PDB file of C-alpha atoms in Angstrom:
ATOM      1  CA  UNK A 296      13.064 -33.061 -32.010  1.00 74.00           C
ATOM      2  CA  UNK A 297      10.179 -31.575 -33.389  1.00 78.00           C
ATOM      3  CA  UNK A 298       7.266 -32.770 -31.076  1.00 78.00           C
ATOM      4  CA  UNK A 299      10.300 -30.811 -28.138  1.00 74.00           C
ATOM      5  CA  UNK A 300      10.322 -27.518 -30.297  1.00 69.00           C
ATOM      6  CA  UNK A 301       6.646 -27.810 -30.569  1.00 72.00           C
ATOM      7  CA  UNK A 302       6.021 -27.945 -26.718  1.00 76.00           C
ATOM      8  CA  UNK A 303       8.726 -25.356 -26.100  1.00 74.00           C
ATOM      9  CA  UNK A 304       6.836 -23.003 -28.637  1.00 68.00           C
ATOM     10  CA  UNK A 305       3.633 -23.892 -26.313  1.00 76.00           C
ATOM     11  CA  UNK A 306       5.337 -23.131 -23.041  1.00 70.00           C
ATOM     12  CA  UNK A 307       6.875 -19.802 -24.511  1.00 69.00           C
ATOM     13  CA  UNK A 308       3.621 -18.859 -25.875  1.00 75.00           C
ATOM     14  CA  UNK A 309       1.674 -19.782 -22.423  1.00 73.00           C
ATOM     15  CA  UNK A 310       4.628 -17.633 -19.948  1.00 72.00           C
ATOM     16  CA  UNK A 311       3.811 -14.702 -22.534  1.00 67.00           C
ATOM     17  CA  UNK A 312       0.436 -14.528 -22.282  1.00 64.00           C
ATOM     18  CA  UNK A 313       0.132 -15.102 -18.813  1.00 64.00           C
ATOM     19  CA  UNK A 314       2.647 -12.114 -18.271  1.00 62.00           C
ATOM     20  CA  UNK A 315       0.738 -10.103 -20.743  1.00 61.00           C
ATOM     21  CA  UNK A 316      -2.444 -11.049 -18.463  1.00 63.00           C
ATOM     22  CA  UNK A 317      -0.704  -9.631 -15.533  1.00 55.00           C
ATOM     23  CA  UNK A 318       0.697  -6.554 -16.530  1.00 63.00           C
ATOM     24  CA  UNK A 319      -2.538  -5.497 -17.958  1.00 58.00           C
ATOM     25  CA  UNK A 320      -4.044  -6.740 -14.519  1.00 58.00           C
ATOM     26  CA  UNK A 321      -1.674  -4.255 -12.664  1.00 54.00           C
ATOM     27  CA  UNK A 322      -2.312  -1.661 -14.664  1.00 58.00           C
ATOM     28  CA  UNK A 323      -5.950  -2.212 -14.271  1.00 58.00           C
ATOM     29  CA  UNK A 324      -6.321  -1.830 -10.781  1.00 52.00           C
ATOM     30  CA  UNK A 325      -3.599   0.807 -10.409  1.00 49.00           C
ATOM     31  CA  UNK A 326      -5.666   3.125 -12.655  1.00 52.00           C
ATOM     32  CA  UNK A 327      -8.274   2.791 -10.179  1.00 58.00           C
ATOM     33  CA  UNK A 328      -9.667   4.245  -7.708  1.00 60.00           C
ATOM     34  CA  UNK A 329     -12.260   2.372  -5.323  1.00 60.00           C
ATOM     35  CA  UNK A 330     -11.624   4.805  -2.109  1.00 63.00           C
ATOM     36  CA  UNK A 331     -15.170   5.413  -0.226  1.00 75.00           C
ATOM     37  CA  UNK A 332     -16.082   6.704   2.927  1.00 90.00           C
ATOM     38  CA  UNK A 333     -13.896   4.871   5.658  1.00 91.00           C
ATOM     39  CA  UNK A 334     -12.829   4.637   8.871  1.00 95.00           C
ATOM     40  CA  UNK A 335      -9.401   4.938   8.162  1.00 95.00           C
ATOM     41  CA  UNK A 336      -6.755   5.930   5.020  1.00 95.00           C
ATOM     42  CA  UNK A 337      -3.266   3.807   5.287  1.00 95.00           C
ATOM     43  CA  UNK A 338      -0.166   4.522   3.581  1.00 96.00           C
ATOM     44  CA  UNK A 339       1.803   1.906   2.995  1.00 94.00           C
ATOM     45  CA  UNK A 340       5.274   2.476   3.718  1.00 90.00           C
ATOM     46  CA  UNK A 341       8.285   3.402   1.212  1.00 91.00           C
ATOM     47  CA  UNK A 342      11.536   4.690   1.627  1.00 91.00           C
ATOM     48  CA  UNK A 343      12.231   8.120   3.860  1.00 93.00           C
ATOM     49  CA  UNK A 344      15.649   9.384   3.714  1.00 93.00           C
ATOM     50  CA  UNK A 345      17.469  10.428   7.261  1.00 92.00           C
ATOM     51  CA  UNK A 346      13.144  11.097   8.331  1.00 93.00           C
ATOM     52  CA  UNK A 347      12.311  12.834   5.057  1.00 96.00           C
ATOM     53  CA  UNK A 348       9.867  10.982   2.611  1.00 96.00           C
ATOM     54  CA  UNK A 349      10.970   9.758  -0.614  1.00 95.00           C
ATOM     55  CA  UNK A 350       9.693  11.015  -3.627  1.00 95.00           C
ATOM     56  CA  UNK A 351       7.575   7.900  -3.810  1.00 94.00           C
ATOM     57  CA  UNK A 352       5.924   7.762   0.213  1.00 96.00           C
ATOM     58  CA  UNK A 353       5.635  12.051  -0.473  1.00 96.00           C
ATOM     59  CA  UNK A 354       3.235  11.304  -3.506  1.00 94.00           C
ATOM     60  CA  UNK A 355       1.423   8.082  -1.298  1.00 95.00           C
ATOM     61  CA  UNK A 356       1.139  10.813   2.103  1.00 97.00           C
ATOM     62  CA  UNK A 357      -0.053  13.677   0.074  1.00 96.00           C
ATOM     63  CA  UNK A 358      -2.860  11.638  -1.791  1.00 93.00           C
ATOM     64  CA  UNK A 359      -3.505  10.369   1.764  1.00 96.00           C
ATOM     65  CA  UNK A 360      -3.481  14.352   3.152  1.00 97.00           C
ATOM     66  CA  UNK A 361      -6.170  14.780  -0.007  1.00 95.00           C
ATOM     67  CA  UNK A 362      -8.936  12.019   1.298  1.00 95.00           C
ATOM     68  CA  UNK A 363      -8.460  12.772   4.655  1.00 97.00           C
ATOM     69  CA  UNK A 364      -9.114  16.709   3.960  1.00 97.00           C
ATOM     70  CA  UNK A 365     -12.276  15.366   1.478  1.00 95.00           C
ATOM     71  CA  UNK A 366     -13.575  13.480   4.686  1.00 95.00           C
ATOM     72  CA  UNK A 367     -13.257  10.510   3.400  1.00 95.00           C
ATOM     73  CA  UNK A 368     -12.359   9.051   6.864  1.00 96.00           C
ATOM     74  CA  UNK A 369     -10.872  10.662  10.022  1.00 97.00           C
ATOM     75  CA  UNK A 370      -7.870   8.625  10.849  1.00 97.00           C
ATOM     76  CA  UNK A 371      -4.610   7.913   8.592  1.00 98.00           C
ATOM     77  CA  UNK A 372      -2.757   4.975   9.858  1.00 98.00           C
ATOM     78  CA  UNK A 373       1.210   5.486   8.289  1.00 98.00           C
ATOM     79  CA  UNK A 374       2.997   2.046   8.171  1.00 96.00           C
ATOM     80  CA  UNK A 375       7.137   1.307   8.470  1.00 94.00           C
ATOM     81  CA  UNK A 376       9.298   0.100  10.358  1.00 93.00           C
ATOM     82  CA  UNK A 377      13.211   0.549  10.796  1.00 92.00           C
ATOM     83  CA  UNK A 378      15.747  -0.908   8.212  1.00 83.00           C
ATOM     84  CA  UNK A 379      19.179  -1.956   9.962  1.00 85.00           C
ATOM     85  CA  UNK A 380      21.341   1.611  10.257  1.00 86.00           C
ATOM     86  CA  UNK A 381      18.515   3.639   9.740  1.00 88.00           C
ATOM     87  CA  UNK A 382      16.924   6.865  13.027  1.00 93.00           C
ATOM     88  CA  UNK A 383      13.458   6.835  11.460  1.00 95.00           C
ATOM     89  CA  UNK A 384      11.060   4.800  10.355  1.00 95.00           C
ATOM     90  CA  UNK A 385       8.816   5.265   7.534  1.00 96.00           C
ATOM     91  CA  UNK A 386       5.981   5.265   9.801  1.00 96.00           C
ATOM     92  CA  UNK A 387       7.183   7.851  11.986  1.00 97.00           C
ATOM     93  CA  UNK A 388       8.547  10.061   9.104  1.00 97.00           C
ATOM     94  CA  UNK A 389       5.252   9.368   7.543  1.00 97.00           C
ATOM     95  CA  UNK A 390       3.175  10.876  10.754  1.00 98.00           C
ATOM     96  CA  UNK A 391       5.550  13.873  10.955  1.00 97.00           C
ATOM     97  CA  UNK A 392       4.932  15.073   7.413  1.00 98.00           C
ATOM     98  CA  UNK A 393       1.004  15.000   8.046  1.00 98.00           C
ATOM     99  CA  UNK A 394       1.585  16.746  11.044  1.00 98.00           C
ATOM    100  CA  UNK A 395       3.192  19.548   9.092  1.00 97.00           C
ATOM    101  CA  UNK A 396       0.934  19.612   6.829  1.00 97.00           C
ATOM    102  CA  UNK A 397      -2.180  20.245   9.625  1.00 97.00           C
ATOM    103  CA  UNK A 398      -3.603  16.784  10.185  1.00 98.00           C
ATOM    104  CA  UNK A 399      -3.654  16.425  14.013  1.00 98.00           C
ATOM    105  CA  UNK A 400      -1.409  14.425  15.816  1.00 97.00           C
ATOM    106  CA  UNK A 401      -3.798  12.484  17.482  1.00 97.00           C
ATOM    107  CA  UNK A 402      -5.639  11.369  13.865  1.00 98.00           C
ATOM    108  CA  UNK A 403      -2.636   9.555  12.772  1.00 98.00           C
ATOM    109  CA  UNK A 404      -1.520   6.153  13.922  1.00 98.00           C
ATOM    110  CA  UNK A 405       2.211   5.748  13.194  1.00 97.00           C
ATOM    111  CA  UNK A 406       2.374   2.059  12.503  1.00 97.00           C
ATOM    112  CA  UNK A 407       6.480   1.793  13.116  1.00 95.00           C
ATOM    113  CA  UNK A 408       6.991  -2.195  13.395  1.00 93.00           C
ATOM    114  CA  UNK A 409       6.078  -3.597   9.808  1.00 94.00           C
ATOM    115  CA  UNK A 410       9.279  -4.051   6.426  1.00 93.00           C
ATOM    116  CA  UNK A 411       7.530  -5.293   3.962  1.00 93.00           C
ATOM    117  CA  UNK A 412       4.341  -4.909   1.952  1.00 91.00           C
ATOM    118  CA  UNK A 413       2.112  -8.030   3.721  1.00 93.00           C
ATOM    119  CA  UNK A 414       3.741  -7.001   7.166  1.00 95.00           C
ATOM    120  CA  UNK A 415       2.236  -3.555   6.739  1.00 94.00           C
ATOM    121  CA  UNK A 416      -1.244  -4.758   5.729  1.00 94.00           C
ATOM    122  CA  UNK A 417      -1.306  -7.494   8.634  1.00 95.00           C
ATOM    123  CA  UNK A 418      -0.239  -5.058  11.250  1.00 96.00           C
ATOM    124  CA  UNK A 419      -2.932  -2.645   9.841  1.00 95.00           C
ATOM    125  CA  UNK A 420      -5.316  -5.413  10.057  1.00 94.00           C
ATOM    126  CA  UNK A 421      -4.050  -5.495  13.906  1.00 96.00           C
ATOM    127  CA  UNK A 422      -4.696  -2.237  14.487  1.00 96.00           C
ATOM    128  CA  UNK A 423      -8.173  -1.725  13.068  1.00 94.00           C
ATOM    129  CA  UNK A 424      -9.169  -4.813  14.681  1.00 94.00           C
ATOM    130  CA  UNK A 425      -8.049  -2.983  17.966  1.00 96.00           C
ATOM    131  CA  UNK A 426      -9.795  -0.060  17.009  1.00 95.00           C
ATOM    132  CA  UNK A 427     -12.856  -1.238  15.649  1.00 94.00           C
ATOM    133  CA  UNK A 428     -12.269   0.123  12.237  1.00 93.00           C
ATOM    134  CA  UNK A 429     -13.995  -1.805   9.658  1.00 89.00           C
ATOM    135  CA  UNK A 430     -13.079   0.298   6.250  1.00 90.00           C
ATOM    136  CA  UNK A 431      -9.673   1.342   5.066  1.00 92.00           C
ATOM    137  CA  UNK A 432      -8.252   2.817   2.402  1.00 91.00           C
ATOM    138  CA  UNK A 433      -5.071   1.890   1.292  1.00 92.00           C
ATOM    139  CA  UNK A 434      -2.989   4.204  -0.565  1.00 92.00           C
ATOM    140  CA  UNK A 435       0.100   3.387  -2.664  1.00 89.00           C
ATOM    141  CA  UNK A 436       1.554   3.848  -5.850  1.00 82.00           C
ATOM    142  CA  UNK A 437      -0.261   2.113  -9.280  1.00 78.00           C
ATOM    143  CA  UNK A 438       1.977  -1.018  -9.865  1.00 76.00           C
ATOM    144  CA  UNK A 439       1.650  -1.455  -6.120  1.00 77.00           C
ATOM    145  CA  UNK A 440      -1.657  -1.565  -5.619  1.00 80.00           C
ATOM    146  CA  UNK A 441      -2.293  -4.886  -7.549  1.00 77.00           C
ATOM    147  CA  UNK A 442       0.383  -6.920  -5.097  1.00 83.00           C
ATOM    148  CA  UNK A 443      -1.641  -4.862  -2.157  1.00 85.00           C
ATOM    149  CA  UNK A 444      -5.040  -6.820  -3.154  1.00 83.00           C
ATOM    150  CA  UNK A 445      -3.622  -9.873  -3.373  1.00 84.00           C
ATOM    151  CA  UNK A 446      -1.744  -9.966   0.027  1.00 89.00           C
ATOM    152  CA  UNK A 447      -4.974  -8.207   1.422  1.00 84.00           C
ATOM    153  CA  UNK A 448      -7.410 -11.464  -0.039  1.00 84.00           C
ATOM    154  CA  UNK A 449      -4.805 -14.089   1.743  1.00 86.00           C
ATOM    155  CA  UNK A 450      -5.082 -12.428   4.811  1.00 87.00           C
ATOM    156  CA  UNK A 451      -8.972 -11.844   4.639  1.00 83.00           C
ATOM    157  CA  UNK A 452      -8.523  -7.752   4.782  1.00 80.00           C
ATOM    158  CA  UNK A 453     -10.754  -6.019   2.153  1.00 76.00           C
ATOM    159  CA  UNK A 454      -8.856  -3.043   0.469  1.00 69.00           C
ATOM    160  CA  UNK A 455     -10.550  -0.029  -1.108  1.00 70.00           C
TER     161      UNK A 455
END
Protein backbone atom coordinates (compact mmCIF):
# COMPACT_ATOMS: atom_id res chain seq x y z
CA UNK A 1 0.00 0.00 0.00
CA UNK A 2 2.70 2.19 0.63
CA UNK A 3 5.20 1.51 -2.29
CA UNK A 4 1.20 2.53 -4.45
CA UNK A 5 0.91 5.88 -2.40
CA UNK A 6 4.51 6.44 -3.01
CA UNK A 7 4.26 6.17 -6.90
CA UNK A 8 0.95 8.04 -6.89
CA UNK A 9 2.77 10.93 -4.91
CA UNK A 10 5.48 10.62 -7.92
CA UNK A 11 2.94 10.75 -10.70
CA UNK A 12 1.05 13.75 -8.96
CA UNK A 13 4.21 15.48 -8.43
CA UNK A 14 5.48 14.78 -12.23
CA UNK A 15 1.62 16.04 -13.96
CA UNK A 16 2.30 19.25 -11.69
CA UNK A 17 5.39 20.15 -12.74
CA UNK A 18 5.02 19.42 -16.17
CA UNK A 19 1.83 21.73 -16.15
CA UNK A 20 3.73 24.28 -14.23
CA UNK A 21 6.43 23.91 -17.19
CA UNK A 22 3.79 24.70 -19.64
CA UNK A 23 1.97 27.45 -18.39
CA UNK A 24 5.11 29.29 -17.79
CA UNK A 25 6.04 28.18 -21.47
CA UNK A 26 2.80 29.94 -22.74
CA UNK A 27 3.25 32.74 -20.99
CA UNK A 28 6.73 32.99 -22.23
CA UNK A 29 6.20 33.20 -25.71
CA UNK A 30 2.92 35.13 -25.47
CA UNK A 31 4.85 38.00 -23.81
CA UNK A 32 6.83 38.09 -26.83
CA UNK A 33 7.24 39.64 -29.59
CA UNK A 34 9.58 38.23 -32.49
CA UNK A 35 7.68 40.23 -35.50
CA UNK A 36 10.46 41.48 -38.18
CA UNK A 37 10.30 42.71 -41.48
CA UNK A 38 8.04 40.25 -43.59
CA UNK A 39 6.35 39.56 -46.45
CA UNK A 40 3.20 39.14 -44.95
CA UNK A 41 1.19 39.74 -41.28
CA UNK A 42 -1.68 36.87 -40.68
CA UNK A 43 -4.38 37.00 -38.29
CA UNK A 44 -5.50 34.06 -37.21
CA UNK A 45 -9.08 33.79 -37.10
CA UNK A 46 -11.57 34.19 -33.96
CA UNK A 47 -15.04 34.69 -33.61
CA UNK A 48 -17.00 37.71 -35.66
CA UNK A 49 -20.50 38.19 -34.73
CA UNK A 50 -23.27 38.55 -37.75
CA UNK A 51 -19.58 40.09 -39.83
CA UNK A 52 -18.45 42.19 -36.88
CA UNK A 53 -15.15 41.11 -35.06
CA UNK A 54 -15.17 39.90 -31.64
CA UNK A 55 -13.57 41.62 -29.04
CA UNK A 56 -10.80 39.07 -29.32
CA UNK A 57 -10.13 39.03 -33.62
CA UNK A 58 -10.70 43.31 -33.09
CA UNK A 59 -7.56 43.33 -30.70
CA UNK A 60 -5.60 40.45 -33.23
CA UNK A 61 -6.75 42.93 -36.64
CA UNK A 62 -5.82 46.12 -35.00
CA UNK A 63 -2.27 44.89 -33.83
CA UNK A 64 -2.18 43.55 -37.41
CA UNK A 65 -3.44 47.32 -38.82
CA UNK A 66 -0.28 48.56 -36.40
CA UNK A 67 2.68 46.40 -38.28
CA UNK A 68 1.29 46.79 -41.44
CA UNK A 69 1.15 50.82 -40.98
CA UNK A 70 5.02 50.39 -39.30
CA UNK A 71 5.95 48.62 -42.70
CA UNK A 72 6.64 45.75 -41.33
CA UNK A 73 5.34 43.89 -44.45
CA UNK A 74 2.83 44.90 -47.19
CA UNK A 75 0.28 42.20 -47.25
CA UNK A 76 -2.12 40.93 -44.27
CA UNK A 77 -3.47 37.58 -45.01
CA UNK A 78 -6.98 37.30 -42.55
CA UNK A 79 -7.84 33.56 -41.96
CA UNK A 80 -11.65 31.90 -41.25
CA UNK A 81 -13.85 30.11 -42.55
CA UNK A 82 -17.75 29.65 -42.05
CA UNK A 83 -19.22 27.85 -38.91
CA UNK A 84 -22.61 25.94 -39.78
CA UNK A 85 -25.56 28.90 -39.60
CA UNK A 86 -23.24 31.54 -39.81
CA UNK A 87 -23.24 34.80 -43.43
CA UNK A 88 -19.60 35.66 -42.73
CA UNK A 89 -16.61 34.29 -42.20
CA UNK A 90 -13.95 35.44 -40.00
CA UNK A 91 -11.79 35.91 -42.88
CA UNK A 92 -14.02 38.01 -44.75
CA UNK A 93 -15.17 40.05 -41.66
CA UNK A 94 -11.54 40.22 -40.92
CA UNK A 95 -10.66 41.93 -44.56
CA UNK A 96 -13.65 44.30 -44.23
CA UNK A 97 -12.54 45.85 -40.96
CA UNK A 98 -8.95 46.61 -42.51
CA UNK A 99 -10.59 47.97 -45.31
CA UNK A 100 -12.32 50.47 -43.07
CA UNK A 101 -9.68 51.20 -41.41
CA UNK A 102 -7.53 52.31 -44.88
CA UNK A 103 -5.50 49.22 -45.71
CA UNK A 104 -6.24 48.62 -49.44
CA UNK A 105 -8.31 46.05 -50.62
CA UNK A 106 -5.98 44.58 -52.78
CA UNK A 107 -3.15 44.16 -49.69
CA UNK A 108 -5.32 41.80 -47.88
CA UNK A 109 -5.84 38.16 -48.68
CA UNK A 110 -9.11 36.99 -47.08
CA UNK A 111 -8.25 33.41 -46.31
CA UNK A 112 -12.21 32.19 -45.92
CA UNK A 113 -11.82 28.18 -46.01
CA UNK A 114 -9.81 27.28 -42.73
CA UNK A 115 -11.96 26.36 -38.67
CA UNK A 116 -9.46 25.71 -36.68
CA UNK A 117 -6.07 26.94 -35.49
CA UNK A 118 -3.64 24.28 -37.69
CA UNK A 119 -6.21 24.67 -40.66
CA UNK A 120 -5.49 28.39 -40.66
CA UNK A 121 -1.69 28.06 -40.49
CA UNK A 122 -1.66 25.22 -43.29
CA UNK A 123 -3.83 27.16 -45.61
CA UNK A 124 -1.53 30.21 -44.92
CA UNK A 125 1.32 28.03 -45.65
CA UNK A 126 -0.73 27.40 -49.09
CA UNK A 127 -1.02 30.67 -49.86
CA UNK A 128 2.48 32.04 -49.32
CA UNK A 129 3.77 29.15 -51.07
CA UNK A 130 1.54 30.45 -54.02
CA UNK A 131 2.72 33.75 -53.56
CA UNK A 132 6.20 33.38 -52.95
CA UNK A 133 6.11 34.81 -49.51
CA UNK A 134 8.78 33.50 -47.39
CA UNK A 135 8.20 35.58 -43.90
CA UNK A 136 5.01 35.92 -41.95
CA UNK A 137 3.93 37.23 -39.05
CA UNK A 138 1.39 35.69 -37.20
CA UNK A 139 -0.69 37.61 -34.93
CA UNK A 140 -2.94 36.27 -32.15
CA UNK A 141 -3.70 36.62 -28.71
CA UNK A 142 -0.80 35.58 -25.79
CA UNK A 143 -2.05 32.08 -24.64
CA UNK A 144 -2.49 31.46 -28.35
CA UNK A 145 0.55 32.06 -29.62
CA UNK A 146 2.36 29.10 -27.85
CA UNK A 147 -0.25 26.36 -29.56
CA UNK A 148 0.51 28.60 -32.93
CA UNK A 149 4.41 27.53 -32.74
CA UNK A 150 3.83 24.26 -32.14
CA UNK A 151 1.30 23.51 -34.99
CA UNK A 152 3.62 25.84 -37.15
CA UNK A 153 7.02 23.32 -36.26
CA UNK A 154 4.76 20.07 -37.33
CA UNK A 155 3.93 21.53 -40.40
CA UNK A 156 7.52 22.97 -41.17
CA UNK A 157 6.10 26.84 -41.26
CA UNK A 158 8.41 29.21 -39.27
CA UNK A 159 6.31 31.80 -37.22
CA UNK A 160 7.56 35.22 -36.14
Amino acid sequence: MKKLAKIIAIAVTVLVLFAVWLFFNILKTGAGDSAQKADAIAVLGAAQYEGKPSPVLEARLNHAYELYKKDFAPLIITTGGTFSGEKFSEGEVGKKYLELKGVPPEKIIAETQSLTTRQNLTRVKEIAKEKALNKIIFVSDPFHMYRIKQIAKDIELTPF
